[in-house]
């Protein structure tokens, strides 16, 4: 327990310094329309460029950031940087590009998050339609009326709402109905299991059917195989994201990836 506490404190202090020294960077992972093969958006995923360590993935520090409250300034940086970058891309040849930003529970609980998101859009010049906010089911359940009000305020402006990691939380159908999200992200654990597990396939189909009935789009997370992409399309899934198309990419890499697709006019992969 002492070792765990020491590690928590060390990571928290290092994160505090990293925020001051601006050691974070965003990578962007493409999201693809399964029917047309076209890019529908990119998800911003944070990485920590830790001196003498290298690129640190969020799984190693997001929990500490959440528990220490540092997720509030870190999340603010992510939001500003992602919106700034998306506005620049939309102004320089990719006018329809949408950036999806993860907002975690502790960040969402922060009283000013509703107004903060709108202020960042105004400051960066990103049109509300260029931003998608990714929230998990638990955030929506936890916050209840206040969460409903915040999300409704965003949606009234045209910001899109995606429910991340769907199926892994409590998946309250009543809340799904009340929140009127735009998109459901089917958790990678079900997608990975689909090839061999009938139960996973049944769950994915049920989520797609449920979303269809509620007029929500579905996106499959973690698609690595062309055969899986084809199967998902036949099952009625709208979009996919995963290593089959591209891993999360640094800004210059993503721009190269986008240009290569334009020049060759090839659809994204063998599956499309
Ligand atoms: P997430 O939002 O569900 O993001 C998807 C994760 O799946 C990313 O991991 C992505 O790299 C990974 N992934 C995508 N396609 C594939 C695939 O085909 N195969 C496999 N094996 N993995 C794939 P990453 O970047 O390590 O992020 C992990 C989690 O950390 C995210 O899960 C999200 O919950 C959190 N996170 C990342 N960036 C942020 C951020 O800026 N703010 C907050 N609050 N959380 C973040
Ligand atoms: Mg996400
Ligand atoms: Mg997810």
Short mmCIF file of C-alpha atoms and ligand atoms in Angstrom, two decimals:
data_model
loop_
_atom_site.label_atom_id
_atom_site.label_comp_id
_atom_site.label_asym_id
_atom_site.label_seq_id
_atom_site.Cartn_x
_atom_site.Cartn_y
_atom_site.Cartn_z
CA UNK A 1 0.00 0.00 0.00
CA UNK A 2 2.92 2.30 0.82
CA UNK A 3 4.49 1.55 -2.54
CA UNK A 4 1.21 2.35 -4.29
CA UNK A 5 0.88 5.61 -2.35
CA UNK A 6 4.48 6.58 -3.15
CA UNK A 7 3.88 5.87 -6.84
CA UNK A 8 0.68 7.94 -6.78
CA UNK A 9 2.46 10.91 -5.16
CA UNK A 10 5.44 10.68 -7.52
CA UNK A 11 3.20 10.54 -10.59
CA UNK A 12 1.04 13.40 -9.29
CA UNK A 13 4.09 15.64 -8.72
CA UNK A 14 5.57 14.71 -12.11
CA UNK A 15 2.20 15.46 -13.76
CA UNK A 16 2.09 18.85 -12.06
CA UNK A 17 5.54 19.68 -13.48
CA UNK A 18 4.60 18.27 -16.87
CA UNK A 19 1.61 20.61 -17.07
CA UNK A 20 3.82 23.57 -16.34
CA UNK A 21 6.48 22.49 -18.84
CA UNK A 22 3.87 21.59 -21.49
CA UNK A 23 5.02 18.03 -21.95
CA UNK A 24 1.71 16.77 -23.32
CA UNK A 25 0.88 16.12 -26.93
CA UNK A 26 -2.26 15.00 -28.75
CA UNK A 27 -2.47 12.19 -31.25
CA UNK A 28 -5.50 11.84 -33.50
CA UNK A 29 -7.15 8.60 -34.60
CA UNK A 30 -9.33 8.58 -37.74
CA UNK A 31 -12.96 7.48 -37.59
CA UNK A 32 -14.33 5.99 -40.80
CA UNK A 33 -17.82 5.71 -42.32
CA UNK A 34 -18.15 1.97 -42.99
CA UNK A 35 -20.47 2.44 -45.99
CA UNK A 36 -18.55 5.11 -47.91
CA UNK A 37 -15.05 4.62 -46.51
CA UNK A 38 -14.87 8.36 -45.86
CA UNK A 39 -13.33 10.01 -42.84
CA UNK A 40 -15.99 11.26 -40.43
CA UNK A 41 -13.78 12.59 -37.67
CA UNK A 42 -10.72 12.10 -35.49
CA UNK A 43 -10.48 11.28 -31.79
CA UNK A 44 -7.94 13.33 -29.82
CA UNK A 45 -5.92 11.08 -27.48
CA UNK A 46 -3.44 12.56 -25.03
CA UNK A 47 0.16 11.37 -24.61
CA UNK A 48 2.82 12.51 -22.16
CA UNK A 49 6.25 13.14 -23.68
CA UNK A 50 8.14 12.44 -20.50
CA UNK A 51 11.82 13.42 -20.62
CA UNK A 52 14.12 10.43 -20.24
CA UNK A 53 11.14 8.08 -20.38
CA UNK A 54 9.55 8.61 -23.77
CA UNK A 55 5.93 8.64 -24.84
CA UNK A 56 3.67 7.65 -21.95
CA UNK A 57 0.16 6.37 -22.75
CA UNK A 58 -2.91 7.72 -20.90
CA UNK A 59 -3.54 4.39 -19.16
CA UNK A 60 -0.45 5.13 -17.06
CA UNK A 61 -1.50 8.57 -15.80
CA UNK A 62 -5.18 9.44 -16.42
CA UNK A 63 -6.30 7.72 -13.18
CA UNK A 64 -3.78 9.70 -11.13
CA UNK A 65 -4.80 12.90 -12.92
CA UNK A 66 -8.45 12.15 -12.06
CA UNK A 67 -7.83 11.30 -8.41
CA UNK A 68 -5.59 14.31 -7.83
CA UNK A 69 -7.85 16.79 -9.60
CA UNK A 70 -5.11 17.54 -12.14
CA UNK A 71 -7.48 16.24 -14.83
CA UNK A 72 -9.16 19.66 -14.71
CA UNK A 73 -6.14 21.65 -16.00
CA UNK A 74 -4.99 18.72 -18.17
CA UNK A 75 -8.46 18.31 -19.68
CA UNK A 76 -8.65 22.04 -20.30
CA UNK A 77 -5.33 21.90 -22.17
CA UNK A 78 -6.56 18.92 -24.24
CA UNK A 79 -9.79 20.72 -25.11
CA UNK A 80 -8.06 23.96 -26.13
CA UNK A 81 -5.38 22.17 -28.16
CA UNK A 82 -7.83 19.82 -29.92
CA UNK A 83 -10.21 22.68 -30.79
CA UNK A 84 -7.36 24.91 -31.97
CA UNK A 85 -5.99 22.13 -34.19
CA UNK A 86 -9.43 21.20 -35.57
CA UNK A 87 -10.17 24.86 -36.41
CA UNK A 88 -6.82 25.04 -38.26
CA UNK A 89 -7.59 21.84 -40.20
CA UNK A 90 -11.10 23.01 -41.08
CA UNK A 91 -9.62 26.28 -42.40
CA UNK A 92 -6.93 24.56 -44.46
CA UNK A 93 -8.61 22.00 -46.66
CA UNK A 94 -10.61 19.72 -44.40
CA UNK A 95 -13.73 21.84 -43.72
CA UNK A 96 -15.90 18.99 -42.43
CA UNK A 97 -13.42 17.51 -39.98
CA UNK A 98 -14.85 16.84 -36.52
CA UNK A 99 -12.65 16.35 -33.47
CA UNK A 100 -13.82 14.08 -30.64
CA UNK A 101 -12.54 14.97 -27.17
CA UNK A 102 -12.73 12.67 -24.12
CA UNK A 103 -14.06 14.32 -20.98
CA UNK A 104 -13.58 12.26 -17.86
CA UNK A 105 -15.80 12.03 -14.78
CA UNK A 106 -13.80 14.35 -12.50
CA UNK A 107 -13.53 16.93 -15.25
CA UNK A 108 -17.25 16.77 -15.98
CA UNK A 109 -18.10 17.20 -12.29
CA UNK A 110 -16.17 20.47 -12.29
CA UNK A 111 -18.80 23.18 -11.97
CA UNK A 112 -17.76 25.31 -14.92
CA UNK A 113 -17.33 22.60 -17.56
CA UNK A 114 -20.52 23.58 -19.43
CA UNK A 115 -19.46 27.19 -19.92
CA UNK A 116 -15.79 26.26 -20.34
CA UNK A 117 -16.43 24.15 -23.45
CA UNK A 118 -18.40 26.99 -25.04
CA UNK A 119 -15.70 29.52 -24.12
CA UNK A 120 -13.00 27.32 -25.72
CA UNK A 121 -15.01 27.12 -28.95
CA UNK A 122 -15.31 30.92 -29.00
CA UNK A 123 -11.61 31.44 -28.22
CA UNK A 124 -10.33 28.94 -30.81
CA UNK A 125 -12.88 29.79 -33.51
CA UNK A 126 -13.99 26.17 -33.90
CA UNK A 127 -17.60 25.85 -35.05
CA UNK A 128 -19.67 23.85 -32.53
CA UNK A 129 -20.38 21.27 -35.27
CA UNK A 130 -16.63 20.60 -35.38
CA UNK A 131 -16.59 19.27 -31.80
CA UNK A 132 -17.83 15.97 -30.43
CA UNK A 133 -17.67 15.39 -26.69
CA UNK A 134 -17.10 11.79 -25.54
CA UNK A 135 -18.60 10.96 -22.15
CA UNK A 136 -18.97 7.55 -20.50
CA UNK A 137 -22.32 6.20 -19.32
CA UNK A 138 -21.32 6.45 -15.66
CA UNK A 139 -20.81 10.22 -15.97
CA UNK A 140 -24.33 10.68 -17.24
CA UNK A 141 -25.83 8.48 -14.53
CA UNK A 142 -23.81 10.10 -11.78
CA UNK A 143 -24.60 13.69 -12.65
CA UNK A 144 -28.33 13.28 -13.29
CA UNK A 145 -30.16 16.60 -13.67
CA UNK A 146 -27.03 18.77 -13.71
CA UNK A 147 -25.45 16.50 -16.34
CA UNK A 148 -28.62 16.66 -18.41
CA UNK A 149 -28.59 20.45 -18.29
CA UNK A 150 -24.91 20.70 -19.28
CA UNK A 151 -25.29 18.30 -22.18
CA UNK A 152 -28.52 19.97 -23.35
CA UNK A 153 -26.72 23.33 -23.32
CA UNK A 154 -23.97 21.90 -25.57
CA UNK A 155 -26.36 20.18 -27.92
CA UNK A 156 -28.45 23.34 -28.32
CA UNK A 157 -25.29 24.95 -29.73
CA UNK A 158 -24.67 22.08 -32.15
CA UNK A 159 -21.91 20.20 -30.28
CA UNK A 160 -22.24 16.43 -30.80
CA UNK A 161 -22.34 13.93 -27.95
CA UNK A 162 -20.89 10.41 -28.08
CA UNK A 163 -21.23 7.80 -25.33
CA UNK A 164 -17.81 6.15 -24.97
CA UNK A 165 -17.11 2.51 -24.01
CA UNK A 166 -20.83 1.71 -24.29
CA UNK A 167 -21.88 -1.54 -22.68
CA UNK A 168 -19.20 -1.61 -19.99
CA UNK A 169 -21.02 0.58 -17.46
CA UNK A 170 -24.59 0.44 -16.23
CA UNK A 171 -26.04 1.18 -19.66
CA UNK A 172 -29.24 2.75 -18.33
CA UNK A 173 -31.71 2.72 -21.20
CA UNK A 174 -33.78 5.43 -19.51
CA UNK A 175 -30.78 7.77 -19.53
CA UNK A 176 -29.90 6.84 -23.08
CA UNK A 177 -33.37 8.03 -24.05
CA UNK A 178 -33.17 11.26 -22.03
CA UNK A 179 -29.68 12.27 -23.13
CA UNK A 180 -30.40 12.10 -26.84
CA UNK A 181 -26.76 11.41 -27.70
CA UNK A 182 -25.67 11.49 -31.33
CA UNK A 183 -23.42 8.45 -31.30
CA UNK A 184 -22.74 5.29 -29.33
CA UNK A 185 -19.17 3.96 -29.25
CA UNK A 186 -19.33 0.17 -28.90
CA UNK A 187 -16.57 -0.85 -26.51
CA UNK A 188 -13.55 -2.59 -27.96
CA UNK A 189 -13.94 -5.59 -25.64
CA UNK A 190 -17.14 -6.66 -27.48
CA UNK A 191 -15.63 -5.97 -30.91
CA UNK A 192 -12.51 -8.03 -30.16
CA UNK A 193 -14.64 -10.93 -28.95
CA UNK A 194 -17.02 -10.97 -31.92
CA UNK A 195 -14.99 -13.29 -34.14
CA UNK A 196 -15.12 -16.17 -31.68
CA UNK A 197 -17.85 -15.43 -29.21
CA UNK A 198 -21.53 -15.64 -30.15
CA UNK A 199 -22.44 -13.70 -27.00
CA UNK A 200 -20.25 -10.74 -28.00
CA UNK A 201 -21.75 -10.80 -31.48
CA UNK A 202 -25.26 -10.81 -30.01
CA UNK A 203 -24.39 -7.87 -27.73
CA UNK A 204 -22.96 -5.85 -30.62
CA UNK A 205 -26.03 -6.56 -32.76
CA UNK A 206 -28.32 -5.59 -29.87
CA UNK A 207 -26.46 -2.27 -29.38
CA UNK A 208 -26.64 -1.51 -33.11
CA UNK A 209 -30.37 -2.29 -33.21
CA UNK A 210 -31.05 -0.27 -30.07
CA UNK A 211 -29.11 2.71 -31.44
CA UNK A 212 -30.90 2.42 -34.79
CA UNK A 213 -34.27 2.49 -33.04
CA UNK A 214 -33.24 5.63 -31.14
CA UNK A 215 -31.81 7.19 -34.32
CA UNK A 216 -28.26 7.25 -32.94
CA UNK A 217 -25.18 6.40 -34.96
CA UNK A 218 -22.90 3.56 -33.86
CA UNK A 219 -19.12 3.38 -34.06
CA UNK A 220 -17.12 0.23 -33.36
CA UNK A 221 -13.91 0.78 -31.37
CA UNK A 222 -10.73 -1.23 -31.94
CA UNK A 223 -11.38 -2.66 -35.41
CA UNK A 224 -8.19 -4.40 -36.52
CA UNK A 225 -9.40 -6.85 -39.21
CA UNK A 226 -10.96 -6.14 -42.62
CA UNK A 227 -13.29 -9.12 -42.21
CA UNK A 228 -14.58 -7.63 -38.96
CA UNK A 229 -15.23 -4.27 -40.63
CA UNK A 230 -17.25 -6.03 -43.34
CA UNK A 231 -19.20 -8.00 -40.76
CA UNK A 232 -19.96 -4.84 -38.74
CA UNK A 233 -21.19 -3.08 -41.85
CA UNK A 234 -23.54 -5.99 -42.62
CA UNK A 235 -24.79 -5.84 -39.05
CA UNK A 236 -25.74 -2.19 -39.60
CA UNK A 237 -22.88 -0.44 -37.77
CA UNK A 238 -22.26 3.05 -39.18
CA UNK A 239 -18.64 3.81 -38.38
CA UNK A 240 -15.39 2.21 -37.22
CA UNK A 241 -12.13 3.24 -35.60
CA UNK A 242 -9.09 1.06 -35.16
CA UNK A 243 -5.64 -0.03 -36.28
CA UNK A 244 -7.13 -1.41 -39.54
CA UNK A 245 -7.40 2.20 -40.71
CA UNK A 246 -4.77 3.95 -38.60
CA UNK A 247 -3.44 4.07 -35.04
CA UNK A 248 -3.61 7.41 -33.21
CA UNK A 249 -1.28 9.66 -35.27
CA UNK A 250 0.77 12.78 -34.52
CA UNK A 251 -0.40 15.93 -36.34
CA UNK A 252 2.06 15.67 -39.26
CA UNK A 253 1.39 11.94 -39.63
CA UNK A 254 -2.36 12.48 -39.75
CA UNK A 255 -1.95 15.20 -42.37
CA UNK A 256 0.18 12.80 -44.46
CA UNK A 257 -2.46 10.10 -44.03
CA UNK A 258 -5.23 12.47 -45.13
CA UNK A 259 -3.27 13.67 -48.17
CA UNK A 260 -2.38 10.14 -49.27
CA UNK A 261 -6.07 9.26 -49.32
CA UNK A 262 -6.92 12.36 -51.36
CA UNK A 263 -4.17 11.82 -53.94
CA UNK A 264 -4.78 8.14 -54.55
CA UNK A 265 -8.54 8.47 -54.02
CA UNK A 266 -8.32 4.99 -52.61
CA UNK A 267 -10.78 4.10 -49.96
CA UNK A 268 -9.33 3.59 -46.58
CA UNK A 269 -8.70 -0.16 -46.58
CA UNK A 270 -9.51 -3.44 -48.29
CA UNK A 271 -12.72 -3.63 -46.31
CA UNK A 272 -14.39 -0.58 -47.81
P1 LIG B 1 -10.85 5.57 -25.37
O1 LIG B 1 -11.41 6.94 -25.36
O2 LIG B 1 -11.81 4.43 -25.42
O3 LIG B 1 -9.84 5.53 -26.59
C1 LIG B 1 -9.62 4.44 -27.41
C2 LIG B 1 -8.35 3.71 -27.04
O4 LIG B 1 -8.27 2.53 -27.85
C3 LIG B 1 -7.08 4.50 -27.35
O5 LIG B 1 -6.11 4.13 -26.38
C4 LIG B 1 -6.68 3.96 -28.72
O6 LIG B 1 -5.30 4.10 -28.99
C5 LIG B 1 -7.04 2.50 -28.53
N1 LIG B 1 -7.28 1.85 -29.84
C6 LIG B 1 -7.84 2.39 -30.94
N2 LIG B 1 -7.92 1.49 -31.95
C7 LIG B 1 -7.39 0.34 -31.48
C8 LIG B 1 -7.17 -0.97 -32.05
O7 LIG B 1 -7.50 -1.25 -33.21
N3 LIG B 1 -6.60 -1.91 -31.24
C9 LIG B 1 -6.24 -1.65 -29.95
N4 LIG B 1 -5.67 -2.63 -29.25
N5 LIG B 1 -6.42 -0.43 -29.37
C10 LIG B 1 -6.99 0.55 -30.13
P2 LIG B 1 -5.26 5.22 -25.60
O8 LIG B 1 -4.86 6.33 -26.53
O9 LIG B 1 -4.18 4.49 -24.86
O10 LIG B 1 -6.30 5.82 -24.58
C11 LIG B 1 -6.84 5.04 -23.56
C12 LIG B 1 -7.92 5.77 -22.83
O11 LIG B 1 -7.39 6.91 -22.12
C13 LIG B 1 -9.00 6.34 -23.73
O12 LIG B 1 -9.90 5.33 -24.09
C14 LIG B 1 -9.61 7.40 -22.84
O13 LIG B 1 -10.52 6.83 -21.94
C15 LIG B 1 -8.40 7.89 -22.06
N6 LIG B 1 -7.94 9.15 -22.68
C16 LIG B 1 -7.13 9.33 -23.73
N7 LIG B 1 -6.96 10.64 -23.99
C17 LIG B 1 -7.71 11.30 -23.06
C18 LIG B 1 -7.97 12.70 -22.81
O14 LIG B 1 -7.50 13.60 -23.49
N8 LIG B 1 -8.80 12.98 -21.74
C19 LIG B 1 -9.36 12.00 -20.99
N9 LIG B 1 -10.17 12.36 -19.99
N10 LIG B 1 -9.15 10.69 -21.21
C20 LIG B 1 -8.33 10.35 -22.23
MG1 LIG B 2 -12.81 7.91 -26.32
MG1 LIG B 3 -13.62 4.05 -25.80
#
